[in-house]
PDB file of C-alpha atoms in Angstrom:
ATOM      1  CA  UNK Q   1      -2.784   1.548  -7.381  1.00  0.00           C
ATOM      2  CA  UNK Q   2      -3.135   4.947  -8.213  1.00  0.00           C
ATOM      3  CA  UNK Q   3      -1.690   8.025  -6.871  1.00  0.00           C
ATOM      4  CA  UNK Q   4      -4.806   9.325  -6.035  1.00  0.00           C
ATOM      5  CA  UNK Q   5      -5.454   5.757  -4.282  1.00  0.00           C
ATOM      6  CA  UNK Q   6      -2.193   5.973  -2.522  1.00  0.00           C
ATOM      7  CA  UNK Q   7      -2.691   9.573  -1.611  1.00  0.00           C
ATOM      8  CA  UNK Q   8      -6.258   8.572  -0.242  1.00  0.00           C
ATOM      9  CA  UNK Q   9      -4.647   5.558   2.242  1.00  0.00           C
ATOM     10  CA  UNK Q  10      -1.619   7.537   2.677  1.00  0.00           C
ATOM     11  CA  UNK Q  11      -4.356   9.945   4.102  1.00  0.00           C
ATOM     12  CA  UNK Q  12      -6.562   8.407   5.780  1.00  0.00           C
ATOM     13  CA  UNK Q  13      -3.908   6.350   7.933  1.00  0.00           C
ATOM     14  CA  UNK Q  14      -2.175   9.781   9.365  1.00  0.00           C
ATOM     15  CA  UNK Q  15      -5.206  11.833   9.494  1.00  0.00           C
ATOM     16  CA  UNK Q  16      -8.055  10.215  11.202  1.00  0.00           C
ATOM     17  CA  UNK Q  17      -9.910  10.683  13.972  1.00  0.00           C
ATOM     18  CA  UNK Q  18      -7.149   8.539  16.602  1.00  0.00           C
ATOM     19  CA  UNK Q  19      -5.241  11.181  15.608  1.00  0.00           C
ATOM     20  CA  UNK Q  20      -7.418  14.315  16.530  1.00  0.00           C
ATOM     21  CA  UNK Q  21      -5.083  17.183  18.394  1.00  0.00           C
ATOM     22  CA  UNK Q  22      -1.804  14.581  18.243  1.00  0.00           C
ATOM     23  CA  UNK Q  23       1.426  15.932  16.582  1.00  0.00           C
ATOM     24  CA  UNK Q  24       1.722  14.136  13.145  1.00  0.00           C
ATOM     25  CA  UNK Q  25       4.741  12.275  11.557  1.00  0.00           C
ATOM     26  CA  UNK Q  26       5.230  11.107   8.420  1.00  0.00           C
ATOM     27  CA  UNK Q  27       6.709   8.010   8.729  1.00  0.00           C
ATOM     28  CA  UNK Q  28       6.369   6.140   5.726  1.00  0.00           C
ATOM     29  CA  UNK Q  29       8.077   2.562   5.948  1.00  0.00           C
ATOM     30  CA  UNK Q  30       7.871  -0.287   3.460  1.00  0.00           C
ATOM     31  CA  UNK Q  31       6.236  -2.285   5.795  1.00  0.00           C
ATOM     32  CA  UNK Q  32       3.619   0.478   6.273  1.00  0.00           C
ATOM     33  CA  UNK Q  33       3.618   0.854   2.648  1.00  0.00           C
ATOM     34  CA  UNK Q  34       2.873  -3.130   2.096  1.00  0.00           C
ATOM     35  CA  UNK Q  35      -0.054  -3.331   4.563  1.00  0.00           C
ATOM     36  CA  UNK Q  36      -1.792  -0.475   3.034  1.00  0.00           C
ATOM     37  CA  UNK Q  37      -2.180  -2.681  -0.023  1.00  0.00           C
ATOM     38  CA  UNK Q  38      -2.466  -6.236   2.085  1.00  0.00           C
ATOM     39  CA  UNK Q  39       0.634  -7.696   0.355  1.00  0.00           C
ATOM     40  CA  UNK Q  40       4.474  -7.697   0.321  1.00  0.00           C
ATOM     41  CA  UNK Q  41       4.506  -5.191  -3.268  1.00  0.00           C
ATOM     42  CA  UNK Q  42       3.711  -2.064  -1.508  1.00  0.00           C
ATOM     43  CA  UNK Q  43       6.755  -0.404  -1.552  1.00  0.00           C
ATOM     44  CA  UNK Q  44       7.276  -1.082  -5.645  1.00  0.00           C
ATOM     45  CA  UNK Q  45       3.387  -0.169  -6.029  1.00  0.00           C
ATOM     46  CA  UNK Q  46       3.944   3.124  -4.570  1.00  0.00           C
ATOM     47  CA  UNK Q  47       7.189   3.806  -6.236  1.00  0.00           C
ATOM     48  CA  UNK Q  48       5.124   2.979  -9.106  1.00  0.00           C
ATOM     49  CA  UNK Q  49       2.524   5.311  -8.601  1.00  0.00           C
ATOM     50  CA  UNK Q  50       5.065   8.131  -7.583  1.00  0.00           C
ATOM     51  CA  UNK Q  51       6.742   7.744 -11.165  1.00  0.00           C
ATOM     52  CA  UNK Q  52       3.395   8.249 -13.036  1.00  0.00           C
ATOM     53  CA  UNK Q  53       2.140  11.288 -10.641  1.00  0.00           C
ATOM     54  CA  UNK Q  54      -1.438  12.257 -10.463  1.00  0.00           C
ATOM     55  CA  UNK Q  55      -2.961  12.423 -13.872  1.00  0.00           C
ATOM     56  CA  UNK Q  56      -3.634  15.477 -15.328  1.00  0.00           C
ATOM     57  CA  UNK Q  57       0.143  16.907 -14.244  1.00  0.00           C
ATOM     58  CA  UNK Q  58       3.231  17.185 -15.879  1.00  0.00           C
ATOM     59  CA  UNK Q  59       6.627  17.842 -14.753  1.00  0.00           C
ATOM     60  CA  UNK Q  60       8.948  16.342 -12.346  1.00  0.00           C
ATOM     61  CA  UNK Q  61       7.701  14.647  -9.100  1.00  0.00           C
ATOM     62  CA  UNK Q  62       8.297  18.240  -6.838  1.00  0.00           C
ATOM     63  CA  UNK Q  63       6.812  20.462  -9.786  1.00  0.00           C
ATOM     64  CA  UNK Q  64       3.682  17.653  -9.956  1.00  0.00           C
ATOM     65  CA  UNK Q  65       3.644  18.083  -6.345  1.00  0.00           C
ATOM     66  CA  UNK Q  66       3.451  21.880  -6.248  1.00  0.00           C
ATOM     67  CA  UNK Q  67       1.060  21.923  -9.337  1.00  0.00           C
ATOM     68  CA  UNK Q  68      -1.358  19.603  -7.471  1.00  0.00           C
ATOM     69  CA  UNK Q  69      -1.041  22.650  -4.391  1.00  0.00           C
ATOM     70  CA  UNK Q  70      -2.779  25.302  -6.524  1.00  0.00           C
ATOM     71  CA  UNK Q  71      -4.772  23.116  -8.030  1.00  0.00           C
ATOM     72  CA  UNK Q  72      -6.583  22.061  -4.518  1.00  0.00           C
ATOM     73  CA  UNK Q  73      -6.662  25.136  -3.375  1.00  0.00           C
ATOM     74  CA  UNK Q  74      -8.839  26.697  -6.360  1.00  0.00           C
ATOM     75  CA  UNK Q  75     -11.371  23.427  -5.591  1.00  0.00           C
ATOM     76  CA  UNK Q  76     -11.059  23.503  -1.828  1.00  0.00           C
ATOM     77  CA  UNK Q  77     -10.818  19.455  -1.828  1.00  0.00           C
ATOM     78  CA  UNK Q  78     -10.608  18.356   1.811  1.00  0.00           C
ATOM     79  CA  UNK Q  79      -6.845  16.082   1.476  1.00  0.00           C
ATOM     80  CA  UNK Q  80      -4.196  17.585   0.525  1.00  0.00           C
ATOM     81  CA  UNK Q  81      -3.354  16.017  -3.071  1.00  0.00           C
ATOM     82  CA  UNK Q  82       0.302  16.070  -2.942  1.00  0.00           C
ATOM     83  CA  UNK Q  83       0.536  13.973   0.490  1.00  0.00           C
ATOM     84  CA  UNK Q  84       1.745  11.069  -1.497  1.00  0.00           C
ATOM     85  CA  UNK Q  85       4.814  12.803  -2.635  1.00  0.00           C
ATOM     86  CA  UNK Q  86       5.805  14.147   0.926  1.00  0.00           C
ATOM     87  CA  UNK Q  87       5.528  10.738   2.070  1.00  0.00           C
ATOM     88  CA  UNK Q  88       7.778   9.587  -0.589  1.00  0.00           C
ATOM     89  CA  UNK Q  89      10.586  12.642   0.611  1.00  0.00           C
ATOM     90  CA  UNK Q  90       9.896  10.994   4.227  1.00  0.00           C
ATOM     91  CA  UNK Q  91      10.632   7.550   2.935  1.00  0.00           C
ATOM     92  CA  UNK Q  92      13.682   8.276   1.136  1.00  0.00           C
ATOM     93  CA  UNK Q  93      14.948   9.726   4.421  1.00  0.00           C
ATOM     94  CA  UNK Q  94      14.988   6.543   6.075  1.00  0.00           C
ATOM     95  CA  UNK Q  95      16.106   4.707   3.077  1.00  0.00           C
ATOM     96  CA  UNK Q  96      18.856   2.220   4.013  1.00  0.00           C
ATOM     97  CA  UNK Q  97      21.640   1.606   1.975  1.00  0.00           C
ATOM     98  CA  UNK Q  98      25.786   2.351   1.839  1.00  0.00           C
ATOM     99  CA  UNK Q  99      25.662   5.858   1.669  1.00  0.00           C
ATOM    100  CA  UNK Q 100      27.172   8.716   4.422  1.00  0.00           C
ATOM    101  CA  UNK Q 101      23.937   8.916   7.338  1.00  0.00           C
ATOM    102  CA  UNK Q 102      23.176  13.035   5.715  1.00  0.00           C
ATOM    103  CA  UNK Q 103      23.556  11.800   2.100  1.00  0.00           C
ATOM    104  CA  UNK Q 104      19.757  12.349   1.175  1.00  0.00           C
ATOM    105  CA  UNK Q 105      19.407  12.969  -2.165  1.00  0.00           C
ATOM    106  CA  UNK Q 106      21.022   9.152  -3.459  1.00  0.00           C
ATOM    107  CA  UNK Q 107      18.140   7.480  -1.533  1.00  0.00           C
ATOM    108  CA  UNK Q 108      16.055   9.220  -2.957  1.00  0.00           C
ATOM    109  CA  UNK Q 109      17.248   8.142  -6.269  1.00  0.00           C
ATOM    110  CA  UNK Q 110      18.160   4.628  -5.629  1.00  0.00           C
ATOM    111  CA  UNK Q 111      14.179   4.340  -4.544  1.00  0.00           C
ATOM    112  CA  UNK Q 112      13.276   5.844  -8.158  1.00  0.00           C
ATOM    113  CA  UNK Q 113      15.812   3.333  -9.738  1.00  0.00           C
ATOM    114  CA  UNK Q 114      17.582   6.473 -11.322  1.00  0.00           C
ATOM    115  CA  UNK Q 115      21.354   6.560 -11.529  1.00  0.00           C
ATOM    116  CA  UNK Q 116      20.842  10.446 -11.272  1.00  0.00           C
ATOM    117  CA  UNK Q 117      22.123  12.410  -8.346  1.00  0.00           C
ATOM    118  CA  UNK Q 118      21.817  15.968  -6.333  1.00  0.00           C
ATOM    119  CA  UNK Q 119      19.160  17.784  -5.719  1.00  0.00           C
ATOM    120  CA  UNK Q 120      15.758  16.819  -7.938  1.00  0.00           C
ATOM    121  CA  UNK Q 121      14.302  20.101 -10.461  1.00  0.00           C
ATOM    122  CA  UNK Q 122      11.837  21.940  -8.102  1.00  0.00           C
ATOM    123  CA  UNK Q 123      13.123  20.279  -4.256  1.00  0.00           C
ATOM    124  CA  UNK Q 124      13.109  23.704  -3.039  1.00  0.00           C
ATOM    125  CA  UNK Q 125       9.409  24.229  -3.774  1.00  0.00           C
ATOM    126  CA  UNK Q 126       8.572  21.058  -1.284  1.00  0.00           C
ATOM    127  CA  UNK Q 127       9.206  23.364   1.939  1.00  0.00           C
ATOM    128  CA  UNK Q 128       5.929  25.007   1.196  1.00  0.00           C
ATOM    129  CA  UNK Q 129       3.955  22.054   0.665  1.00  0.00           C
ATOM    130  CA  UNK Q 130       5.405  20.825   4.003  1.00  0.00           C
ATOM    131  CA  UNK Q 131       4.748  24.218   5.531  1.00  0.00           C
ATOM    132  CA  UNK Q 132       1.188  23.867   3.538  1.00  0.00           C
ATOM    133  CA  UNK Q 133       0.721  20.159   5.107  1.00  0.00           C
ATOM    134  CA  UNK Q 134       1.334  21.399   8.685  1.00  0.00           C
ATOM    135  CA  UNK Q 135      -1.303  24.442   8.136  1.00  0.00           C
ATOM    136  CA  UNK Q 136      -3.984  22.452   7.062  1.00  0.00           C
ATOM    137  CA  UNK Q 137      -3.141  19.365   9.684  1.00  0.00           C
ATOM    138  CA  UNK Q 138      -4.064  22.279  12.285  1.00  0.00           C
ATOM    139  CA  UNK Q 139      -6.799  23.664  10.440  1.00  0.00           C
TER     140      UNK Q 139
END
């Protein structure tokens, strides 16, 4: 699928009317990742998608993210377009693997299949979309 598609489900299965005036978390499992797309390749399809971004952006995953921000806000769409990418910082949070419980930023990598480490180009731009996400979820 595409990011768009996965940004659509991702969407649609936090912020829907069950969830009217409820707090909202983004807990992104595999498993919730797999039956989103009715089979057991969820989690690669979405890592997939992540890779590739939206089309029409460049950059690294947190400057697509913050590109797609602007973007939305000049066309006033009504989901926020970079939802798939916070989801993906919320599922590398609860990655497992043999790493120290506060080391973040190698699950994150190990889920892109990258051998690079530390902080990703742009990370400090994703507070904004977060505080962006939690404006719009009360909006």
């Amino acid at each position: 699928m595409s990011y768009e598609i996965w940004n659509e489900r991702l969407a649609s299965s936090f912020f829907n009317p069950a969830h009217a005036g409820k707090r909202v978390y983004l807990h992104v499992t595999p498993e919730k990742l797999n039956a989103l797309v009715g089979n057991e390749h969820g989690l690669a399809d979405f890592i997939a998608a992540i890779k590739v971004g939206p089309a029409g952006f460049s950059g690294t995953i947190c400057e697509k993210a913050f590109a797609m921000r602007r973007a939305w806000r000049d066309r006033q769409v009504s989901l926020p377009p970079y939802l798939a990418s916070l989801c993906f910082f919320a599922l590398a949070a609860d990655h497992e693997g043999d790493w120290p419980a506060n080391a973040y930023y190698p699950r994150l990598w190990h889920l892109l299949g990258d051998p690079d480490y530390g902080m990703p180009h742009g990370f400090e731009l994703m507070r904004e979309l977060w505080r962006d996400l939690d404006t719009w979820s009360v909006v």
